[in-house]
mmCIF file of C-alpha atoms and ligand atoms in Angstrom:
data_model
loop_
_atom_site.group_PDB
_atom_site.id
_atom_site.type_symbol
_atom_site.label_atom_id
_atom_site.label_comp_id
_atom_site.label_asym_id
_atom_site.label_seq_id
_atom_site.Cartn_x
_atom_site.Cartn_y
_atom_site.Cartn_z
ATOM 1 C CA UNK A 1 -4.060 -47.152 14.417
ATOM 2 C CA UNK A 2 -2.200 -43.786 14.340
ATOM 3 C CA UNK A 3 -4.061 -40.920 12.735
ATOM 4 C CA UNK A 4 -2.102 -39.862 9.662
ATOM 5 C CA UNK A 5 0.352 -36.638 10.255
ATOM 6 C CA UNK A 6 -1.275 -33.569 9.177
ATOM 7 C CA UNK A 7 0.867 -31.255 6.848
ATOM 8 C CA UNK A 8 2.664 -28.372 8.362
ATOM 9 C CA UNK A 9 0.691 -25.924 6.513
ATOM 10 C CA UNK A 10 -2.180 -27.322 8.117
ATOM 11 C CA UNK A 11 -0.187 -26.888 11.548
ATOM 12 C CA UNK A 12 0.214 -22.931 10.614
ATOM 13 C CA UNK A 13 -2.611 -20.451 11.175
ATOM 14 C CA UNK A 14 -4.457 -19.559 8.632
ATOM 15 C CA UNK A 15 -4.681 -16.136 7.361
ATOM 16 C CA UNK A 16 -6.473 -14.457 4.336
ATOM 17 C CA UNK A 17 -5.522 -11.210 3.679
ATOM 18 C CA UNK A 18 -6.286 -8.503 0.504
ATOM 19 C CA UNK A 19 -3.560 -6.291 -1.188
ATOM 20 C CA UNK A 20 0.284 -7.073 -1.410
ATOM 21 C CA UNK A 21 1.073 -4.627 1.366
ATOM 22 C CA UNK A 22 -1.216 -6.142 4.052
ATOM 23 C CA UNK A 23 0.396 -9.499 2.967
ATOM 24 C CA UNK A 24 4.096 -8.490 3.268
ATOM 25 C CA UNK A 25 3.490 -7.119 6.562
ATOM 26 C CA UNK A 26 1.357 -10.351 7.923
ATOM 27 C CA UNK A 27 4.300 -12.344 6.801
ATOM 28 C CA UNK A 28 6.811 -10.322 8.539
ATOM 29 C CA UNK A 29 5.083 -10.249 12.027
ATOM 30 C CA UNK A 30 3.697 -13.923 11.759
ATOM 31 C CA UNK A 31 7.014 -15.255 10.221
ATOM 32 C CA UNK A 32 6.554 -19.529 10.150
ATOM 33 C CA UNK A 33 3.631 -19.963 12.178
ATOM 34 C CA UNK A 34 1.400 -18.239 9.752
ATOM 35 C CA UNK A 35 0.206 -19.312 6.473
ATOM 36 C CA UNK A 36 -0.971 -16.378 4.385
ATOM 37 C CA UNK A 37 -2.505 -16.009 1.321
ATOM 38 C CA UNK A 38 -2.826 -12.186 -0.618
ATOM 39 C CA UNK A 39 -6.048 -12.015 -2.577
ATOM 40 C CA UNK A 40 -5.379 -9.210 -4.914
ATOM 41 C CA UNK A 41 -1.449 -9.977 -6.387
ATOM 42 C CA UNK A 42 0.922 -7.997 -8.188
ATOM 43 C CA UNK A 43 -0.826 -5.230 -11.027
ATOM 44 C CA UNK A 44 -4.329 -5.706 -9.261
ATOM 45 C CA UNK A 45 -5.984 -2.224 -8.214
ATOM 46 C CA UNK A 46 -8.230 -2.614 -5.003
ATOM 47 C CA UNK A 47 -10.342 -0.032 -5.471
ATOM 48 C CA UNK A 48 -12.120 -1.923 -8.314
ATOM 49 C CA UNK A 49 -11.507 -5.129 -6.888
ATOM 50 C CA UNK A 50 -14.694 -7.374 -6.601
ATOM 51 C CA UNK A 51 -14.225 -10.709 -4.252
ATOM 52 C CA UNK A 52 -14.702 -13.397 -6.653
ATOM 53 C CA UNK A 53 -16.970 -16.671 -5.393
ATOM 54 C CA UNK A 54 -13.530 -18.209 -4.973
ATOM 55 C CA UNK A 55 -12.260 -15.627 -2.712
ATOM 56 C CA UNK A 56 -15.594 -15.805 -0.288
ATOM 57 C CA UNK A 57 -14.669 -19.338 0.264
ATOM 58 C CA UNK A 58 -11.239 -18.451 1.371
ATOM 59 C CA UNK A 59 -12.209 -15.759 3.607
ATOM 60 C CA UNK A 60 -15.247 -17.817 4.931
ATOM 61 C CA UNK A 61 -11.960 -20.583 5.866
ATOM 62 C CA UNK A 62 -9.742 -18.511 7.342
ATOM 63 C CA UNK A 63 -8.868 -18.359 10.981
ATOM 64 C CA UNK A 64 -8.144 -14.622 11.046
ATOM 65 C CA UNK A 65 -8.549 -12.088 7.978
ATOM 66 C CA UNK A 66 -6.356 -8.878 8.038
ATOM 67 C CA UNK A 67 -7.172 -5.707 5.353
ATOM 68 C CA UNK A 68 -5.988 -2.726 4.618
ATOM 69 C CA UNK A 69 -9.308 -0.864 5.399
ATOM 70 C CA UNK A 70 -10.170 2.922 5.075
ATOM 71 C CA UNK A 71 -12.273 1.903 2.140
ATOM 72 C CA UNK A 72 -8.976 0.954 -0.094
ATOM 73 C CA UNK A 73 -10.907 -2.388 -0.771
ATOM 74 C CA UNK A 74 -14.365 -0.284 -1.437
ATOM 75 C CA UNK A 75 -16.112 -3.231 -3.021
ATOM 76 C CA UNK A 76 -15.418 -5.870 -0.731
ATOM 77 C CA UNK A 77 -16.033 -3.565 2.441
ATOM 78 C CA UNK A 78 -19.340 -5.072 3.120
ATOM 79 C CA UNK A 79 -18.216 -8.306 3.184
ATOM 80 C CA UNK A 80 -15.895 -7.714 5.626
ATOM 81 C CA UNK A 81 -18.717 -6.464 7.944
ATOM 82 C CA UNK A 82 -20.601 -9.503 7.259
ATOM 83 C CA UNK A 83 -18.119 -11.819 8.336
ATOM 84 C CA UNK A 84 -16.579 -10.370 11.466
ATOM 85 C CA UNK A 85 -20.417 -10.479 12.469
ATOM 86 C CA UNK A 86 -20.143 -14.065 12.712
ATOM 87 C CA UNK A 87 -17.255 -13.729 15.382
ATOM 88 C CA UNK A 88 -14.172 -14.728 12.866
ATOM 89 C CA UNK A 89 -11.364 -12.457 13.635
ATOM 90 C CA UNK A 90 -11.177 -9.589 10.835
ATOM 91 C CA UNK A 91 -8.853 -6.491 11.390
ATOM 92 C CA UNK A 92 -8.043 -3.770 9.255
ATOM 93 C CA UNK A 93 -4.550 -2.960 9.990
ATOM 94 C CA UNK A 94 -5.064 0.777 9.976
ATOM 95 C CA UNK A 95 -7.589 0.550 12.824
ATOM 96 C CA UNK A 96 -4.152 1.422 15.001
ATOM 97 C CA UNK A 97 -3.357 4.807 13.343
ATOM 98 C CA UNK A 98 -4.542 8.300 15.399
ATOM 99 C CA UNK A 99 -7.379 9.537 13.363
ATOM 100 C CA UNK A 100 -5.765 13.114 13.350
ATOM 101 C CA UNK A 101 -2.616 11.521 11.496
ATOM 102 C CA UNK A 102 -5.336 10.881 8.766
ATOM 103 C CA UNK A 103 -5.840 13.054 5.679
ATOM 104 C CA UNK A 104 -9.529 13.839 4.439
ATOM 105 C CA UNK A 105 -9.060 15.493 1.034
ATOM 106 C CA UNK A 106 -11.611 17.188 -0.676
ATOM 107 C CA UNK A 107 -13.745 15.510 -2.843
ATOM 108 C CA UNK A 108 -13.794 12.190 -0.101
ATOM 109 C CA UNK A 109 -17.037 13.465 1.078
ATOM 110 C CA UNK A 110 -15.912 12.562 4.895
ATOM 111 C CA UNK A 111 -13.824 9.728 3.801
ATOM 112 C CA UNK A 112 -10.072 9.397 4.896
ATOM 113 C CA UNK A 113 -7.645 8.500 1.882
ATOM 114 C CA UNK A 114 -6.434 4.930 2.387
ATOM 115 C CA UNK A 115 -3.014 5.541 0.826
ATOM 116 C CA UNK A 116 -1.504 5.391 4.086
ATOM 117 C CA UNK A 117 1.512 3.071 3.428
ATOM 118 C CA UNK A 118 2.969 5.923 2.076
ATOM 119 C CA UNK A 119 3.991 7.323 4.668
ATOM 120 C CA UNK A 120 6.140 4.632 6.391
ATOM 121 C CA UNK A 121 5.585 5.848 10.234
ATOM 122 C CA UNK A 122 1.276 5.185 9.559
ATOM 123 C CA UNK A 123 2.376 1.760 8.378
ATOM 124 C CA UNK A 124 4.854 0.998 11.364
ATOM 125 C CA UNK A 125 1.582 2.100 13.264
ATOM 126 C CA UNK A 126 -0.198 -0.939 11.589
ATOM 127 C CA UNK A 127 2.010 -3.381 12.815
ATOM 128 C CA UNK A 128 0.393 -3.597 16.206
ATOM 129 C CA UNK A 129 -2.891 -4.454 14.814
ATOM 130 C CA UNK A 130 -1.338 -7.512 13.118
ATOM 131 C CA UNK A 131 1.013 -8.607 16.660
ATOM 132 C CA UNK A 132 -2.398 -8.334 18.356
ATOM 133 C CA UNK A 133 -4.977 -10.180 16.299
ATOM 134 C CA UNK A 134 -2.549 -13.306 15.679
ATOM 135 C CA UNK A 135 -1.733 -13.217 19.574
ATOM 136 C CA UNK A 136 -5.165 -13.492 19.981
ATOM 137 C CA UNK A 137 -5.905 -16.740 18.124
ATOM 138 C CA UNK A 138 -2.370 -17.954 18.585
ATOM 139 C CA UNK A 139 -2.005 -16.905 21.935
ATOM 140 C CA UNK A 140 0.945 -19.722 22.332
ATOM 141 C CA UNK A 141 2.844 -17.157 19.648
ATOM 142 C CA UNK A 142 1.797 -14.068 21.295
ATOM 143 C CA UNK A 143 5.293 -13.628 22.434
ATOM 144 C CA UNK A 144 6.839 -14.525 19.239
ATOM 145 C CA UNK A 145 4.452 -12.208 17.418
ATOM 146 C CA UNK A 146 5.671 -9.144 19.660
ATOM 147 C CA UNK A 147 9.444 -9.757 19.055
ATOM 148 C CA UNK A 148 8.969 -10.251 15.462
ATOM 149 C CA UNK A 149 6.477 -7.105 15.442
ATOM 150 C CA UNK A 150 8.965 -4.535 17.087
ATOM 151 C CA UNK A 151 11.859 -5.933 15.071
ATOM 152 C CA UNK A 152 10.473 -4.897 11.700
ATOM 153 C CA UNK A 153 8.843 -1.678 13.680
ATOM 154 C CA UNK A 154 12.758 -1.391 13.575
ATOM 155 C CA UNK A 155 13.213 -2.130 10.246
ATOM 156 C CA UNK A 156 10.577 0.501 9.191
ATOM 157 C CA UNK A 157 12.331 3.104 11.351
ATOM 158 C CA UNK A 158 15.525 2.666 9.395
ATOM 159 C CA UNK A 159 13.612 2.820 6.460
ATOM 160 C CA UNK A 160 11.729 6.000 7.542
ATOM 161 C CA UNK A 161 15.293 7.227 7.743
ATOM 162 C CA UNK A 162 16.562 6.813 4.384
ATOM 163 C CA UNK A 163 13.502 7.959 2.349
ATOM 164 C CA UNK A 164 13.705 11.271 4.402
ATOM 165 C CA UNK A 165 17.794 11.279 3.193
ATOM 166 C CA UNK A 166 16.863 9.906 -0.087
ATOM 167 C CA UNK A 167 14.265 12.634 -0.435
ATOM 168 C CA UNK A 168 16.634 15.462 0.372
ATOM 169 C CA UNK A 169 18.643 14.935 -2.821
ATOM 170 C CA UNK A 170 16.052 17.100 -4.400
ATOM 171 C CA UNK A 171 16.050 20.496 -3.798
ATOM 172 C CA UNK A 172 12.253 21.279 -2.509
ATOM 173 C CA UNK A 173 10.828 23.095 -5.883
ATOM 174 C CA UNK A 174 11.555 19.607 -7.987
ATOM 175 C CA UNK A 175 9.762 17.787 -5.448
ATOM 176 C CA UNK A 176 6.442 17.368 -7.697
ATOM 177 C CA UNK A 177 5.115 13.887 -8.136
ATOM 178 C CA UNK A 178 2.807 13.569 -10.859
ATOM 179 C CA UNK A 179 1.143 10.214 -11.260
ATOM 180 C CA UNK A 180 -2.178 8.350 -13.009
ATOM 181 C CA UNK A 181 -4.330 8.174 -9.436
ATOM 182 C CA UNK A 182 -4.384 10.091 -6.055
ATOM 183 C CA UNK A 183 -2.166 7.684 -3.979
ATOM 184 C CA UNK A 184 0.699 9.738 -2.911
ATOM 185 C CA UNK A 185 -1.148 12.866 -0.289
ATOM 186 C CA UNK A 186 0.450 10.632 2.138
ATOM 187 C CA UNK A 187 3.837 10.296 0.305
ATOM 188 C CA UNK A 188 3.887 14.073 -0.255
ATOM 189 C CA UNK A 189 3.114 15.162 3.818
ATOM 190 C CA UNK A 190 5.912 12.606 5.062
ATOM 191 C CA UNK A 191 8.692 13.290 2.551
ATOM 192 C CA UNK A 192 8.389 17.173 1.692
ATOM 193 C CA UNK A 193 6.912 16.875 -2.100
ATOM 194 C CA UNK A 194 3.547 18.338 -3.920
ATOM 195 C CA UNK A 195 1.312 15.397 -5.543
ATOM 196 C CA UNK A 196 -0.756 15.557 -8.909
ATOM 197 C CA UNK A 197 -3.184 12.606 -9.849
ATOM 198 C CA UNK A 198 -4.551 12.718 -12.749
ATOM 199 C CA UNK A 199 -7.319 10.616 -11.480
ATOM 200 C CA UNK A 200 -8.946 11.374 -7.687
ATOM 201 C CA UNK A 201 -8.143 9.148 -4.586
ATOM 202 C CA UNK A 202 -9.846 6.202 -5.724
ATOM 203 C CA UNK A 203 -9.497 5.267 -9.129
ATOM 204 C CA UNK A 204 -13.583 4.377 -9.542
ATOM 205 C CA UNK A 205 -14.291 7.596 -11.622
ATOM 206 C CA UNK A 206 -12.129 8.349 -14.821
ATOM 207 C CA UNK A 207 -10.056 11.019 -16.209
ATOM 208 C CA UNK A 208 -11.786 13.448 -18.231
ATOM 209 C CA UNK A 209 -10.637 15.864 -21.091
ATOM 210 C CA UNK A 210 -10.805 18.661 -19.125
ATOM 211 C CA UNK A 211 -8.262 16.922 -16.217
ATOM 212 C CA UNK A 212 -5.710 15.785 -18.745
ATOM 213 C CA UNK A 213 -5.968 19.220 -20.492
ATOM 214 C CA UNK A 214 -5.480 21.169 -17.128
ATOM 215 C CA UNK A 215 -2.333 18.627 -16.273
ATOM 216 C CA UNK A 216 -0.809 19.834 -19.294
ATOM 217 C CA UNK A 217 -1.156 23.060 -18.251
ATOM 218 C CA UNK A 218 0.219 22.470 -14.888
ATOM 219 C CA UNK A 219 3.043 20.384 -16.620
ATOM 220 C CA UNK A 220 4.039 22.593 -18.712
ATOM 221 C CA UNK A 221 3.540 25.707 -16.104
ATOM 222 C CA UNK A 222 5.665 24.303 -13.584
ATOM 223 C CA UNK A 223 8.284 23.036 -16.237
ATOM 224 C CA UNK A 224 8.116 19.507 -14.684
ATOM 225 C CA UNK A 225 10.745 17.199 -15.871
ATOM 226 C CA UNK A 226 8.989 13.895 -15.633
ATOM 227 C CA UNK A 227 5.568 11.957 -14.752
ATOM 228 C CA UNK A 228 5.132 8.503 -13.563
ATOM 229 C CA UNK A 229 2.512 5.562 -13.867
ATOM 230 C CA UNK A 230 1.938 2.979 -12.230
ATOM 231 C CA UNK A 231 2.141 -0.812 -12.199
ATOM 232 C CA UNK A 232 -2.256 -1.201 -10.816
ATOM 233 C CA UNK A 233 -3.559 1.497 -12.529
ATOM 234 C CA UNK A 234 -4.165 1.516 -16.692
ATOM 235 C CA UNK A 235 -1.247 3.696 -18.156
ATOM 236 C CA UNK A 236 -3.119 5.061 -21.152
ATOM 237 C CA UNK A 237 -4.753 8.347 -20.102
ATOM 238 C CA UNK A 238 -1.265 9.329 -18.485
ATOM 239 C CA UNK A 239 0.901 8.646 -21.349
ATOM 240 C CA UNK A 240 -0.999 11.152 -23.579
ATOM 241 C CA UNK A 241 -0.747 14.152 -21.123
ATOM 242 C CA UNK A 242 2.567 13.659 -20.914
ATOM 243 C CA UNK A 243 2.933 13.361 -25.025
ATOM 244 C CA UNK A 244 0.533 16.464 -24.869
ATOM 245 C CA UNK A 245 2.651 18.097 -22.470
ATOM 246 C CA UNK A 246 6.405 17.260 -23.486
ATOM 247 C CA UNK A 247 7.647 15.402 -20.736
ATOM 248 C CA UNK A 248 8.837 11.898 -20.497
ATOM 249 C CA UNK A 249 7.513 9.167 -18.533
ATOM 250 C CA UNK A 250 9.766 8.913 -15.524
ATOM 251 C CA UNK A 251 9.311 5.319 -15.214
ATOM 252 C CA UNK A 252 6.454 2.876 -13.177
ATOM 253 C CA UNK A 253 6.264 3.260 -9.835
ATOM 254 C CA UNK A 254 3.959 1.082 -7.387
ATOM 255 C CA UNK A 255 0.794 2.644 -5.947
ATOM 256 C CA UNK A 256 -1.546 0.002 -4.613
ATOM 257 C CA UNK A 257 -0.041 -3.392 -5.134
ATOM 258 C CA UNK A 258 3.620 -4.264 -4.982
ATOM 259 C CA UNK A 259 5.929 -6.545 -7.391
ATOM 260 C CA UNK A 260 6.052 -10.536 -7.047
ATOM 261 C CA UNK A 261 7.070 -12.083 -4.386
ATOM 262 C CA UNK A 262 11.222 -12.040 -5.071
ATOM 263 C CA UNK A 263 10.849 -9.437 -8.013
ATOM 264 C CA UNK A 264 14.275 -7.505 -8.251
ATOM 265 C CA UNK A 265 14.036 -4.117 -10.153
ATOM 266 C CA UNK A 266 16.938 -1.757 -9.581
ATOM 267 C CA UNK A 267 18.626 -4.159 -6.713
ATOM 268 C CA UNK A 268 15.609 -3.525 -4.605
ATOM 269 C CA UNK A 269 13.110 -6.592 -3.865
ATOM 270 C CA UNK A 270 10.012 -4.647 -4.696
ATOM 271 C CA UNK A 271 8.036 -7.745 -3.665
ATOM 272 C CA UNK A 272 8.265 -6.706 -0.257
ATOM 273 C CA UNK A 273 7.177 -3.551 1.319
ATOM 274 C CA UNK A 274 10.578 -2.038 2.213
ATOM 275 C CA UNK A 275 12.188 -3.050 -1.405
ATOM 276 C CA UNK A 276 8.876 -1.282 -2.926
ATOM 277 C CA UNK A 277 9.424 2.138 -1.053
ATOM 278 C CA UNK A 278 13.531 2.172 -1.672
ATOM 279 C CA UNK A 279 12.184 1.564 -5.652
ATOM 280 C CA UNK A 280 9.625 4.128 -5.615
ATOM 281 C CA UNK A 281 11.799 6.629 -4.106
ATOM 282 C CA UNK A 282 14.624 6.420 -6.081
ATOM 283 C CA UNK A 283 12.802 6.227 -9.010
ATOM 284 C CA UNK A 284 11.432 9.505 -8.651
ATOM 285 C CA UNK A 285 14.441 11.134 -6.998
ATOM 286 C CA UNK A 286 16.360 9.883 -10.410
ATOM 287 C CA UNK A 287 13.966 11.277 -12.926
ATOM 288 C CA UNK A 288 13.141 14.101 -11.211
ATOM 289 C CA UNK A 289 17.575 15.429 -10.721
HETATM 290 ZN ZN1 ZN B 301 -5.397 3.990 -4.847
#
């Protein structure tokens, strides 16, 4: 008797990966012979992020696991190590970036900041990592992985392009982003602006008094026009210093995870990677004229 046909999911590869970004960018290099599945979804912050029982069992069945790495996913880091000791293929995508492209701020105690995606020419330097661990278990796609790889590689030059241009609308002393976490050092080295977080790089420790008081200060010191929060990250603290302060809230911008998958705000499909920068970016550029 014939064996019964297998479903073409169960034909695709089977990846597991963690935040939005690392999914979007999977997707994009493994196009239809992948089958990927994000972790952490829209609103989630990784940096608090525990991996439910649920989420073991996925990663334990996955044929290749991709993260973002640099600690972003601080809780589940140790996990990760476990399982790539039992020889299943687990990357962190921003294994491929230089090490002196990475910033070490203070505070990190030796740590790198993980915000990397901010800076769109680290993440185009993430896409190799992705063309070479699927063309290692796929190695019948390895070909297709490479065109699809340097195609968006491409797409994120273009990109690159535009938030420089888009960036340039501001005249270099309104350049001051002001947000809830730490996320933007990145952001702020590849596009020309000075960064505030109210909270450090990772969001583990809280605001105190004494940082929201000292914002205000800044805010009002530097006459900033507005502040923004964002969509992972609790908007609470942020909304009083800028009541405190006299500024308005410039709108939500993404830090850590992106929108849903096919999530329009402002014409831009902030579900995806590219669609999440263009938002961000003009965003802040608008607010900030
Ligand atoms: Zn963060």
């Amino acid at each position: 008797a014939a064996l019964p046909l297998a479903g073409a999911a169960e034909q695709k590869i089977q990846v597991v990966t963690t935040v939005t970004m690392v999914t979007d960018l999977v997707r994009q290099v493994g196009g239809e012979r992948v089958e990927v599945r994000g972790l952490m979804g829209p609103g989630v912050d990784p940096h608090l992020y525990k991996a439910a029982a649920s989420d073991v069992a996925k990663l334990q069945q996955a044929e290749v696991i991709f993260y973002s790495g640099l600690l972003l996913e601080g809780k589940m880091q140790d996990l990760f190590t476990r399982l790539a000791r039992t020889k299943k293929q687990v990357y962190a995508v921003t294994e491929g970036i230089a090490p002196e492209k990475l910033l070490e701020p203070p505070g990190m105690n030796g740590h790198y900041d993980p915000h990397v995606w901010f800076d769109v020419t680290l993440w185009s330097a993430c896409v190799d990592t992705v063309v070479k661990g699927l063309g290692e278990f796929d190695p019948a796609g390895k070909a297709d992985y490479e065109r699809r790889g340097q195609e968006y590689k491409e797409q994120l030059r273009k990109l690159h392009e535009w938030a420089l241009a888009r960036a340039a609308e501001l005249p270099r002393e309104k350049r001051i982003l002001v947000t809830s976490h730490d996320a933007f050092n990145y952001f702020a080295r590849a596009y020309g602006f000075e960064v505030v977080g109210l909270q450090g790089v990772s969001t583990v420790s809280e605001a105190s008094l004494a940082d929201m008081a000292s914002l205000v200060d800044f805010l009002k010191q530097r006459k900033v026009k507005a502040i923004f929060v964002e969509t992972s990250v609790n908007p609470e603290a942020l909304q009083r210093v800028a009541q405190d302060a006299g500024v308005k809230i410039g709108g939500e911008i993404f830090s850590d995870a992106m929108g849903a998958p096919g999530e329009v705000r402002e014409g831009f499909d902030v579900g995806t990677y590219d669609g999440m920068m263009r938002y961000n970016m003009s965003t802040i550029v608008r607010a900030m004229k």
